[in-house]
Amino acid sequence: MEKIIINGGNPLKGTITVSGAKNAVLPIMAASLLAEGPCRLMDIPRLADVTTMSEVLGFLGGRIVPEGPQEMEIDCSEITSVEAPYEYVRRMRASFLVMGPLLARVGRARMSLPGGCAIGTRPIDLHLKGFAALGASISIGHGSIEATAPELVGARVYLDFPSVGATENIMMAAALAKGVTVIENAAEEPEIVDLANFLCSMGARVMGAGTKIIKIEGVKHMRGVTHGVIPDRIEAGTYMVMAAATGGDVLVDNVITDHLKPVVAKLAEAGVQVKEEGSGIRVRSSRPLCAVDIKTLPYPGFPTDMQAQTMALMTGAQGTSVVTETVFENRFMHVNELKRMGASIIIEGHSAVVKGVPRLTGAKVKATDLRAGAALVVAGLMADGETEIAAVQHIDRGYENMVQKLQAVGADITREERDGEECRLCD
Ligand code: UD1
């Protein structure tokens, strides 16, 4: 079993270049199903989730040709299957994002039910509500969902919660529908804007992406195009937190600073020096930091995908911080692991009360999901002694070459085969 081994205490110094955004590339790859010709995607991160989405598209009949380390061509001119099997949906919930484009392109899509995952039940009712509003018939049975629609017709869809995935799936379905679709209370995440830009360059008519109301005027055909994916704001935020946690001085390069405003604001409040520099953000800190409260919210609020890493940072701050999770129901799996390293954390409902301690100590811990894994790396970099992180496959889902990127800025971190119990992928 591969594990990440960290000997903590080294301040990070140097430059880390951020890769393309996982949460942008996955819906964009799914949207390639809408095009009648090949799409060329650039700035693609090499991640396990990107491999899974390539496999899903290949299963549906797509032809995926990697072109260089960060590029790929996806040709979904011929769709030969309308079903995403359990094997893929179990491995990655975002497989569900092929449902909207499949419905729009061939009038039928069947998906295995994603089921629960480590961070909560994560239903898909809002995706289905959107498809039904556009005229699809939905049937659920034998562990799968089928949607059929000889013709999708534009409609008004109000989302009870600004779900990122539902907004994306409905946008993609509506792109080839007849007439106008309006999504109200839509998600405003930057990844939604990147998807909208991709769709528009393919010939779709999408207006208002990045606001709460998105209007899509359906078109008859969409063409293959070339598109570069935006940088990953969560990867950037994670390295900013790691720089702050180690009292380092790091230029986190290739970022869109606007996307990082909530993270920058909280780091500055904690006493970290954060400064825009060229195409990057320089983070300098000298410990100890001050405790700050965090409440996760849909964009432009503080991202739930940065909650675990920021909580790890707060375990070493001076004072007590309250970290409140409002987006997912069960996103505190990292708390028990952080406590194994000496953190003082009490969970009270949707909040975690974190009392800063002078030092964490290295321990054997396990990544329970992607961002929980990143939080353990933050803790390991701060801790005295050796931290051994198991189940690193979770980290591979969302961080390209994390170990190499951290080694290059002075971290004592390696990946090694060591004995230990198997952990199944659960998200
Ligand atoms: C996306 C991101 C994920 C991020 C999350 C929130 C991708 C591939 N993943 O996930 O990294 O943590 O946004 O920023 O982009 N919900 C419902 N019904 C639905 C859909 C969602 O109740 O039909 C609930 C979920 O259970 C959750 C909340 O809405 O509590 C947010 O989920 P959503 O925004 O849909 O997240 P994802 O698109 O799955």
GROMACS .gro file of C-alpha atoms and ligand atoms in nm:
model
  466
    1MET     CA    1   0.000   0.000   0.000
    2GLU     CA    2   0.129   0.343  -0.091
    3LYS     CA    3   0.144   0.598   0.188
    4ILE     CA    4   0.256   0.958   0.220
    5ILE     CA    5   0.528   1.006   0.480
    6ILE     CA    6   0.597   1.356   0.614
    7ASN     CA    7   0.859   1.476   0.858
    8GLY     CA    8   0.710   1.804   0.970
    9GLY     CA    9   0.864   2.134   1.064
   10ASN     CA   10   1.021   2.260   0.738
   11PRO     CA   11   0.900   2.607   0.636
   12LEU     CA   12   0.795   2.592   0.268
   13LYS     CA   13   0.990   2.830   0.044
   14GLY     CA   14   0.971   2.879  -0.334
   15THR     CA   15   0.709   2.866  -0.608
   16ILE     CA   16   0.425   2.620  -0.662
   17THR     CA   17   0.243   2.625  -0.996
   18VAL     CA   18  -0.126   2.545  -0.978
   19SER     CA   19  -0.279   2.295  -1.226
   20GLY     CA   20  -0.608   2.311  -1.416
   21ALA     CA   21  -0.925   2.289  -1.207
   22LYS     CA   22  -1.065   1.942  -1.136
   23ASN     CA   23  -1.415   2.077  -1.083
   24ALA     CA   24  -1.403   2.265  -1.414
   25VAL     CA   25  -1.251   1.993  -1.631
   26LEU     CA   26  -1.497   1.720  -1.526
   27PRO     CA   27  -1.818   1.898  -1.643
   28ILE     CA   28  -1.633   2.031  -1.949
   29MET     CA   29  -1.529   1.677  -2.047
   30ALA     CA   30  -1.894   1.568  -1.999
   31ALA     CA   31  -2.010   1.862  -2.215
   32SER     CA   32  -1.796   1.731  -2.503
   33LEU     CA   33  -2.083   1.483  -2.550
   34LEU     CA   34  -2.287   1.772  -2.690
   35ALA     CA   35  -2.050   1.841  -2.981
   36GLU     CA   36  -2.083   1.684  -3.322
   37GLY     CA   37  -1.706   1.708  -3.373
   38PRO     CA   38  -1.385   1.667  -3.171
   39CYS     CA   39  -1.300   1.904  -2.882
   40ARG     CA   40  -0.945   1.980  -2.776
   41LEU     CA   41  -0.901   2.054  -2.406
   42MET     CA   42  -0.589   2.221  -2.267
   43ASP     CA   43  -0.447   2.277  -1.916
   44ILE     CA   44  -0.591   1.943  -1.804
   45PRO     CA   45  -0.470   1.822  -1.463
   46ARG     CA   46  -0.346   1.460  -1.449
   47LEU     CA   47  -0.582   1.328  -1.184
   48ALA     CA   48  -0.753   0.999  -1.107
   49ASP     CA   49  -1.093   1.169  -1.154
   50VAL     CA   50  -0.995   1.284  -1.505
   51THR     CA   51  -0.901   0.923  -1.589
   52THR     CA   52  -1.240   0.805  -1.458
   53MET     CA   53  -1.429   1.064  -1.667
   54SER     CA   54  -1.223   0.959  -1.975
   55GLU     CA   55  -1.326   0.598  -1.908
   56VAL     CA   56  -1.694   0.696  -1.875
   57LEU     CA   57  -1.683   0.887  -2.205
   58GLY     CA   58  -1.498   0.596  -2.371
   59PHE     CA   59  -1.770   0.357  -2.248
   60LEU     CA   60  -2.034   0.582  -2.407
   61GLY     CA   61  -1.853   0.567  -2.741
   62GLY     CA   62  -1.627   0.871  -2.713
   63ARG     CA   63  -1.272   0.860  -2.853
   64ILE     CA   64  -1.022   1.013  -2.613
   65VAL     CA   65  -0.671   1.082  -2.733
   66PRO     CA   66  -0.420   1.228  -2.484
   67GLU     CA   67  -0.207   1.490  -2.658
   68GLY     CA   68   0.094   1.581  -2.451
   69PRO     CA   69   0.088   1.591  -2.073
   70GLN     CA   70  -0.184   1.854  -2.035
   71GLU     CA   71  -0.400   1.820  -2.346
   72MET     CA   72  -0.653   1.579  -2.483
   73GLU     CA   73  -0.885   1.544  -2.777
   74ILE     CA   74  -1.235   1.413  -2.708
   75ASP     CA   75  -1.447   1.305  -3.002
   76CYS     CA   76  -1.804   1.211  -2.910
   77SER     CA   77  -1.943   1.237  -3.264
   78GLU     CA   78  -2.065   0.876  -3.231
   79ILE     CA   79  -2.249   0.785  -2.909
   80THR     CA   80  -2.287   0.408  -2.883
   81SER     CA   81  -2.421   0.366  -2.526
   82VAL     CA   82  -2.642   0.579  -2.299
   83GLU     CA   83  -2.553   0.411  -1.973
   84ALA     CA   84  -2.289   0.492  -1.710
   85PRO     CA   85  -2.240   0.173  -1.507
   86TYR     CA   86  -2.205   0.145  -1.128
   87GLU     CA   87  -1.831   0.081  -1.147
   88TYR     CA   88  -1.771   0.443  -1.257
   89VAL     CA   89  -2.046   0.617  -1.060
   90ARG     CA   90  -1.927   0.444  -0.742
   91ARG     CA   91  -1.572   0.562  -0.807
   92MET     CA   92  -1.670   0.921  -0.885
   93ARG     CA   93  -2.005   1.091  -0.829
   94ALA     CA   94  -1.929   1.346  -1.100
   95SER     CA   95  -1.989   1.063  -1.354
   96PHE     CA   96  -2.350   1.175  -1.315
   97LEU     CA   97  -2.264   1.488  -1.514
   98VAL     CA   98  -2.293   1.293  -1.841
   99MET     CA   99  -2.668   1.256  -1.786
  100GLY     CA  100  -2.770   1.608  -1.899
  101PRO     CA  101  -2.563   1.608  -2.220
  102LEU     CA  102  -2.668   1.250  -2.308
  103LEU     CA  103  -3.037   1.342  -2.269
  104ALA     CA  104  -2.989   1.649  -2.486
  105ARG     CA  105  -2.793   1.471  -2.757
  106VAL     CA  106  -2.968   1.131  -2.784
  107GLY     CA  107  -3.287   1.169  -2.576
  108ARG     CA  108  -3.201   0.899  -2.325
  109ALA     CA  109  -2.963   0.844  -2.035
  110ARG     CA  110  -2.935   0.572  -1.775
  111MET     CA  111  -2.715   0.598  -1.465
  112SER     CA  112  -2.648   0.368  -1.175
  113LEU     CA  113  -2.756   0.539  -0.855
  114PRO     CA  114  -2.457   0.710  -0.694
  115GLY     CA  115  -2.568   0.620  -0.341
  116GLY     CA  116  -2.415   0.780  -0.032
  117CYS     CA  117  -2.055   0.883   0.007
  118ALA     CA  118  -1.812   0.973   0.279
  119ILE     CA  119  -1.925   1.335   0.310
  120GLY     CA  120  -2.301   1.275   0.318
  121THR     CA  121  -2.597   1.129   0.134
  122ARG     CA  122  -2.561   1.382  -0.153
  123PRO     CA  123  -2.895   1.332  -0.329
  124ILE     CA  124  -2.947   1.417  -0.698
  125ASP     CA  125  -3.310   1.527  -0.673
  126LEU     CA  126  -3.232   1.878  -0.806
  127HIS     CA  127  -3.069   1.739  -1.122
  128LEU     CA  128  -3.376   1.522  -1.183
  129LYS     CA  129  -3.617   1.809  -1.105
  130GLY     CA  130  -3.443   2.010  -1.378
  131PHE     CA  131  -3.459   1.729  -1.636
  132ALA     CA  132  -3.830   1.672  -1.556
  133ALA     CA  133  -3.902   2.045  -1.597
  134LEU     CA  134  -3.746   2.024  -1.946
  135GLY     CA  135  -3.990   1.744  -2.029
  136ALA     CA  136  -3.794   1.427  -1.947
  137SER     CA  137  -3.965   1.122  -1.797
  138ILE     CA  138  -3.770   0.987  -1.503
  139SER     CA  139  -3.792   0.630  -1.378
  140ILE     CA  140  -3.599   0.486  -1.086
  141GLY     CA  141  -3.558   0.112  -1.022
  142HIS     CA  142  -3.311  -0.178  -1.001
  143GLY     CA  143  -3.040   0.055  -0.869
  144SER     CA  144  -3.049   0.291  -1.163
  145ILE     CA  145  -3.220   0.603  -1.294
  146GLU     CA  146  -3.338   0.640  -1.649
  147ALA     CA  147  -3.440   0.966  -1.812
  148THR     CA  148  -3.599   0.978  -2.155
  149ALA     CA  149  -3.712   1.272  -2.363
  150PRO     CA  150  -3.780   1.255  -2.736
  151GLU     CA  151  -3.752   1.634  -2.724
  152LEU     CA  152  -3.637   1.863  -2.442
  153VAL     CA  153  -3.828   2.192  -2.417
  154GLY     CA  154  -3.693   2.497  -2.233
  155ALA     CA  155  -3.853   2.581  -1.896
  156ARG     CA  156  -3.808   2.776  -1.574
  157VAL     CA  157  -3.622   2.575  -1.306
  158TYR     CA  158  -3.589   2.699  -0.948
  159LEU     CA  159  -3.318   2.522  -0.746
  160ASP     CA  160  -3.400   2.490  -0.373
  161PHE     CA  161  -3.023   2.500  -0.312
  162PRO     CA  162  -2.762   2.640  -0.556
  163SER     CA  163  -2.622   2.295  -0.636
  164VAL     CA  164  -2.311   2.308  -0.854
  165GLY     CA  165  -2.373   1.973  -1.024
  166ALA     CA  166  -2.745   2.036  -1.082
  167THR     CA  167  -2.675   2.379  -1.234
  168GLU     CA  168  -2.416   2.223  -1.468
  169ASN     CA  169  -2.631   1.924  -1.566
  170ILE     CA  170  -2.936   2.144  -1.638
  171MET     CA  171  -2.726   2.396  -1.836
  172MET     CA  172  -2.592   2.115  -2.054
  173ALA     CA  173  -2.936   1.958  -2.108
  174ALA     CA  174  -3.087   2.298  -2.191
  175ALA     CA  175  -2.814   2.385  -2.444
  176LEU     CA  176  -2.979   2.167  -2.713
  177ALA     CA  177  -3.342   2.203  -2.588
  178LYS     CA  178  -3.611   2.378  -2.787
  179GLY     CA  179  -3.670   2.732  -2.655
  180VAL     CA  180  -3.548   2.915  -2.348
  181THR     CA  181  -3.452   2.771  -2.007
  182VAL     CA  182  -3.406   2.990  -1.700
  183ILE     CA  183  -3.227   2.846  -1.395
  184GLU     CA  184  -3.312   3.044  -1.081
  185ASN     CA  185  -3.102   3.028  -0.765
  186ALA     CA  186  -2.824   2.881  -0.981
  187ALA     CA  187  -2.477   2.809  -0.840
  188GLU     CA  188  -2.232   3.096  -0.908
  189GLU     CA  189  -1.902   2.904  -0.882
  190PRO     CA  190  -1.620   2.999  -1.126
  191GLU     CA  191  -1.636   2.644  -1.265
  192ILE     CA  192  -1.994   2.717  -1.382
  193VAL     CA  193  -1.861   3.019  -1.572
  194ASP     CA  194  -1.585   2.810  -1.732
  195LEU     CA  195  -1.843   2.552  -1.844
  196ALA     CA  196  -2.067   2.830  -1.982
  197ASN     CA  197  -1.772   2.975  -2.177
  198PHE     CA  198  -1.698   2.631  -2.322
  199LEU     CA  199  -2.065   2.581  -2.416
  200CYS     CA  200  -2.086   2.927  -2.578
  201SER     CA  201  -1.774   2.867  -2.787
  202MET     CA  202  -1.938   2.540  -2.905
  203GLY     CA  203  -2.234   2.744  -3.031
  204ALA     CA  204  -2.465   2.740  -2.727
  205ARG     CA  205  -2.633   3.057  -2.603
  206VAL     CA  206  -2.580   3.083  -2.226
  207MET     CA  207  -2.626   3.415  -2.043
  208GLY     CA  208  -2.581   3.509  -1.678
  209ALA     CA  209  -2.339   3.233  -1.572
  210GLY     CA  210  -2.173   3.348  -1.249
  211THR     CA  211  -2.498   3.504  -1.125
  212LYS     CA  212  -2.803   3.347  -0.959
  213ILE     CA  213  -3.006   3.352  -1.281
  214ILE     CA  214  -2.878   3.171  -1.588
  215LYS     CA  215  -3.065   3.189  -1.918
  216ILE     CA  216  -3.003   2.932  -2.191
  217GLU     CA  217  -3.149   2.969  -2.540
  218GLY     CA  218  -3.142   2.623  -2.697
  219VAL     CA  219  -2.964   2.571  -3.030
  220LYS     CA  220  -2.993   2.283  -3.280
  221HIS     CA  221  -2.626   2.185  -3.313
  222MET     CA  222  -2.300   2.235  -3.126
  223ARG     CA  223  -1.951   2.208  -3.272
  224GLY     CA  224  -1.618   2.083  -3.140
  225VAL     CA  225  -1.380   2.357  -3.016
  226THR     CA  226  -1.052   2.415  -2.832
  227HIS     CA  227  -1.072   2.526  -2.468
  228GLY     CA  228  -0.822   2.590  -2.187
  229VAL     CA  229  -0.943   2.501  -1.835
  230ILE     CA  230  -0.921   2.760  -1.553
  231PRO     CA  231  -0.666   2.712  -1.271
  232ASP     CA  232  -0.779   2.515  -0.965
  233ARG     CA  233  -0.874   2.759  -0.688
  234ILE     CA  234  -0.897   2.478  -0.430
  235GLU     CA  235  -0.552   2.343  -0.512
  236ALA     CA  236  -0.421   2.702  -0.488
  237GLY     CA  237  -0.598   2.758  -0.155
  238THR     CA  238  -0.458   2.431  -0.020
  239TYR     CA  239  -0.097   2.533  -0.096
  240MET     CA  240  -0.162   2.880   0.049
  241VAL     CA  241  -0.275   2.716   0.372
  242MET     CA  242   0.031   2.487   0.370
  243ALA     CA  243   0.263   2.787   0.328
  244ALA     CA  244   0.087   2.963   0.618
  245ALA     CA  245   0.092   2.648   0.834
  246THR     CA  246   0.470   2.610   0.808
  247GLY     CA  247   0.565   2.977   0.856
  248GLY     CA  248   0.683   2.971   0.495
  249ASP     CA  249   0.719   3.209   0.201
  250VAL     CA  250   0.559   3.068  -0.113
  251LEU     CA  251   0.447   3.215  -0.443
  252VAL     CA  252   0.140   3.016  -0.546
  253ASP     CA  253   0.148   3.080  -0.919
  254ASN     CA  254  -0.111   3.052  -1.197
  255VAL     CA  255  -0.415   3.166  -1.002
  256ILE     CA  256  -0.718   3.385  -1.067
  257THR     CA  257  -0.707   3.597  -0.751
  258ASP     CA  258  -1.076   3.689  -0.765
  259HIS     CA  259  -1.165   3.321  -0.720
  260LEU     CA  260  -0.966   3.308  -0.397
  261LYS     CA  261  -1.112   3.612  -0.218
  262PRO     CA  262  -1.276   3.425   0.073
  263VAL     CA  263  -0.959   3.221   0.139
  264VAL     CA  264  -0.735   3.530   0.115
  265ALA     CA  265  -0.966   3.719   0.354
  266LYS     CA  266  -0.957   3.445   0.617
  267LEU     CA  267  -0.578   3.397   0.594
  268ALA     CA  268  -0.526   3.774   0.631
  269GLU     CA  269  -0.762   3.777   0.932
  270ALA     CA  270  -0.547   3.501   1.086
  271GLY     CA  271  -0.235   3.718   1.048
  272VAL     CA  272  -0.089   3.571   0.728
  273GLN     CA  273   0.065   3.813   0.477
  274VAL     CA  274  -0.105   3.756   0.143
  275LYS     CA  275  -0.009   3.964  -0.160
  276GLU     CA  276  -0.093   3.950  -0.529
  277GLU     CA  277   0.229   3.912  -0.732
  278GLY     CA  278   0.215   3.882  -1.112
  279SER     CA  279   0.004   3.580  -1.201
  280GLY     CA  280   0.025   3.445  -0.848
  281ILE     CA  281  -0.030   3.511  -0.479
  282ARG     CA  282   0.261   3.529  -0.234
  283VAL     CA  283   0.192   3.388   0.112
  284ARG     CA  284   0.427   3.467   0.400
  285SER     CA  285   0.367   3.386   0.760
  286SER     CA  286   0.539   3.358   1.092
  287ARG     CA  287   0.363   3.143   1.344
  288PRO     CA  288   0.163   3.154   1.566
  289LEU     CA  289  -0.147   3.266   1.377
  290CYS     CA  290  -0.467   3.398   1.537
  291ALA     CA  291  -0.774   3.178   1.549
  292VAL     CA  292  -1.052   3.279   1.307
  293ASP     CA  293  -1.405   3.147   1.261
  294ILE     CA  294  -1.501   2.985   0.931
  295LYS     CA  295  -1.846   2.920   0.786
  296THR     CA  296  -1.873   2.735   0.456
  297LEU     CA  297  -2.121   2.868   0.200
  298PRO     CA  298  -2.187   2.842  -0.173
  299TYR     CA  299  -1.963   3.074  -0.382
  300PRO     CA  300  -1.870   3.354  -0.324
  301GLY     CA  301  -1.877   3.230   0.036
  302PHE     CA  302  -1.597   3.030   0.195
  303PRO     CA  303  -1.562   2.702  -0.002
  304THR     CA  304  -1.656   2.377   0.169
  305ASP     CA  305  -1.365   2.223  -0.025
  306MET     CA  306  -1.125   2.439   0.185
  307GLN     CA  307  -1.288   2.365   0.521
  308ALA     CA  308  -1.078   2.064   0.625
  309GLN     CA  309  -0.743   2.221   0.529
  310THR     CA  310  -0.828   2.548   0.709
  311MET     CA  311  -0.939   2.357   1.018
  312ALA     CA  312  -0.601   2.180   1.020
  313LEU     CA  313  -0.434   2.525   1.009
  314MET     CA  314  -0.648   2.642   1.301
  315THR     CA  315  -0.537   2.348   1.521
  316GLY     CA  316  -0.209   2.536   1.570
  317ALA     CA  317  -0.350   2.891   1.598
  318GLN     CA  318  -0.366   3.100   1.915
  319GLY     CA  319  -0.718   3.093   2.057
  320THR     CA  320  -1.038   2.908   1.967
  321SER     CA  321  -1.201   2.898   1.625
  322VAL     CA  322  -1.547   2.775   1.531
  323VAL     CA  323  -1.565   2.601   1.192
  324THR     CA  324  -1.923   2.567   1.067
  325GLU     CA  325  -2.014   2.345   0.771
  326THR     CA  326  -2.339   2.440   0.599
  327VAL     CA  327  -2.298   2.281   0.253
  328PHE     CA  328  -2.252   1.911   0.336
  329GLU     CA  329  -2.406   1.719   0.624
  330ASN     CA  330  -2.109   1.506   0.728
  331ARG     CA  331  -1.786   1.676   0.639
  332PHE     CA  332  -1.594   1.638   0.964
  333MET     CA  333  -1.435   1.297   0.899
  334HIS     CA  334  -1.089   1.454   0.930
  335VAL     CA  335  -1.154   1.561   1.291
  336ASN     CA  336  -1.079   1.222   1.448
  337GLU     CA  337  -0.759   1.192   1.245
  338LEU     CA  338  -0.645   1.544   1.345
  339LYS     CA  339  -0.717   1.455   1.708
  340ARG     CA  340  -0.482   1.155   1.673
  341MET     CA  341  -0.212   1.413   1.602
  342GLY     CA  342  -0.290   1.607   1.922
  343ALA     CA  343  -0.547   1.858   1.793
  344SER     CA  344  -0.815   1.975   2.037
  345ILE     CA  345  -1.148   1.969   1.852
  346ILE     CA  346  -1.505   1.916   1.970
  347ILE     CA  347  -1.791   1.869   1.724
  348GLU     CA  348  -2.117   2.041   1.817
  349GLY     CA  349  -2.379   1.975   1.549
  350HIS     CA  350  -2.267   2.140   1.224
  351SER     CA  351  -1.976   2.317   1.396
  352ALA     CA  352  -1.633   2.211   1.515
  353VAL     CA  353  -1.478   2.404   1.802
  354VAL     CA  354  -1.101   2.407   1.752
  355LYS     CA  355  -0.878   2.509   2.042
  356GLY     CA  356  -0.529   2.586   1.916
  357VAL     CA  357  -0.244   2.380   2.063
  358PRO     CA  358   0.128   2.475   2.060
  359ARG     CA  359   0.235   2.165   1.853
  360LEU     CA  360   0.082   1.871   1.673
  361THR     CA  361   0.272   1.543   1.683
  362GLY     CA  362   0.319   1.307   1.388
  363ALA     CA  363   0.100   0.992   1.385
  364LYS     CA  364  -0.039   0.719   1.159
  365VAL     CA  365  -0.357   0.860   1.006
  366LYS     CA  366  -0.592   0.782   0.718
  367ALA     CA  367  -0.738   1.004   0.446
  368THR     CA  368  -1.115   0.950   0.447
  369ASP     CA  369  -1.189   1.168   0.145
  370LEU     CA  370  -1.006   1.403  -0.090
  371ARG     CA  371  -1.000   1.725   0.114
  372ALA     CA  372  -0.967   1.536   0.444
  373GLY     CA  373  -0.650   1.389   0.293
  374ALA     CA  374  -0.520   1.736   0.206
  375ALA     CA  375  -0.593   1.848   0.565
  376LEU     CA  376  -0.377   1.565   0.698
  377VAL     CA  377  -0.091   1.681   0.474
  378VAL     CA  378  -0.131   2.033   0.622
  379ALA     CA  379  -0.120   1.883   0.973
  380GLY     CA  380   0.176   1.659   0.886
  381LEU     CA  381   0.377   1.958   0.757
  382MET     CA  382   0.311   2.142   1.085
  383ALA     CA  383   0.367   1.849   1.321
  384ASP     CA  384   0.673   1.738   1.515
  385GLY     CA  385   0.803   1.402   1.391
  386GLU     CA  386   0.673   1.158   1.132
  387THR     CA  387   0.319   1.147   0.996
  388GLU     CA  388   0.215   0.846   0.786
  389ILE     CA  389  -0.098   0.902   0.576
  390ALA     CA  390  -0.282   0.596   0.440
  391ALA     CA  391  -0.547   0.580   0.164
  392VAL     CA  392  -0.362   0.836  -0.048
  393GLN     CA  393  -0.572   0.740  -0.352
  394HIS     CA  394  -0.822   0.999  -0.225
  395ILE     CA  395  -0.556   1.271  -0.261
  396ASP     CA  396  -0.474   1.153  -0.617
  397ARG     CA  397  -0.834   1.229  -0.716
  398GLY     CA  398  -0.780   1.601  -0.685
  399TYR     CA  399  -0.412   1.699  -0.652
  400GLU     CA  400  -0.170   1.659  -0.942
  401ASN     CA  401   0.178   1.559  -0.820
  402MET     CA  402   0.122   1.693  -0.470
  403VAL     CA  403   0.428   1.519  -0.325
  404GLN     CA  404   0.663   1.648  -0.600
  405LYS     CA  405   0.523   2.001  -0.577
  406LEU     CA  406   0.580   2.008  -0.200
  407GLN     CA  407   0.929   1.852  -0.224
  408ALA     CA  408   1.025   2.132  -0.463
  409VAL     CA  409   0.949   2.395  -0.195
  410GLY     CA  410   1.143   2.217   0.078
  411ALA     CA  411   0.894   1.981   0.242
  412ASP     CA  412   1.028   1.650   0.377
  413ILE     CA  413   0.759   1.438   0.212
  414THR     CA  414   0.774   1.107   0.022
  415ARG     CA  415   0.546   0.840  -0.114
  416GLU     CA  416   0.638   0.490  -0.008
  417GLU     CA  417   0.505   0.136  -0.012
  418ARG     CA  418   0.435   0.043   0.349
  419ASP     CA  419   0.224  -0.230   0.506
  420GLY     CA  420  -0.128  -0.146   0.615
  421GLU     CA  421  -0.491  -0.231   0.573
  422GLU     CA  422  -0.668  -0.175   0.238
  423CYS     CA  423  -0.913   0.115   0.214
  424ARG     CA  424  -1.188   0.109  -0.045
  425LEU     CA  425  -1.272   0.424  -0.241
  426CYS     CA  426  -1.587   0.562  -0.087
  427ASP     CA  427  -1.648   0.897  -0.256
  428UD1     C1  428  -1.940   2.012  -0.636
  428UD1     C2  429  -1.791   1.988  -0.633
  428UD1     C3  430  -1.744   1.957  -0.492
  428UD1     C4  431  -1.789   2.068  -0.397
  428UD1     C5  432  -1.937   2.094  -0.411
  428UD1     C6  433  -1.985   2.216  -0.331
  428UD1     C7  434  -1.751   1.896  -0.853
  428UD1     C8  435  -1.710   1.779  -0.935
  428UD1     N1  436  -1.759   1.876  -0.721
  428UD1     O1  437  -2.002   1.890  -0.594
  428UD1     O2  438  -1.602   1.949  -0.492
  428UD1     O3  439  -1.761   2.030  -0.264
  428UD1     O4  440  -1.972   2.120  -0.548
  428UD1     O5  441  -1.914   2.328  -0.363
  428UD1     O6  442  -1.768   2.006  -0.903
  428UD1     N2  443  -2.781   1.854  -0.314
  428UD1     C9  444  -2.913   1.814  -0.303
  428UD1     N3  445  -2.975   1.770  -0.417
  428UD1    C10  446  -2.914   1.765  -0.538
  428UD1    C11  447  -2.779   1.808  -0.548
  428UD1    C12  448  -2.714   1.852  -0.433
  428UD1     O7  449  -2.971   1.817  -0.195
  428UD1     O8  450  -2.976   1.724  -0.636
  428UD1    C13  451  -2.708   1.900  -0.192
  428UD1    C14  452  -2.587   1.810  -0.159
  428UD1     O9  453  -2.628   1.698  -0.085
  428UD1    C15  454  -2.500   1.905  -0.081
  428UD1    C16  455  -2.527   2.040  -0.146
  428UD1    O10  456  -2.650   2.026  -0.218
  428UD1    O11  457  -2.540   1.908   0.054
  428UD1    C17  458  -2.419   2.086  -0.241
  428UD1    O12  459  -2.401   1.990  -0.342
  428UD1     P1  460  -2.357   2.031  -0.490
  428UD1    O13  461  -2.339   2.178  -0.499
  428UD1    O14  462  -2.450   1.966  -0.586
  428UD1    O15  463  -2.216   1.960  -0.499
  428UD1     P2  464  -2.159   1.869  -0.616
  428UD1    O16  465  -2.197   1.926  -0.748
  428UD1    O17  466  -2.187   1.726  -0.588
   0.00000   0.00000   0.00000
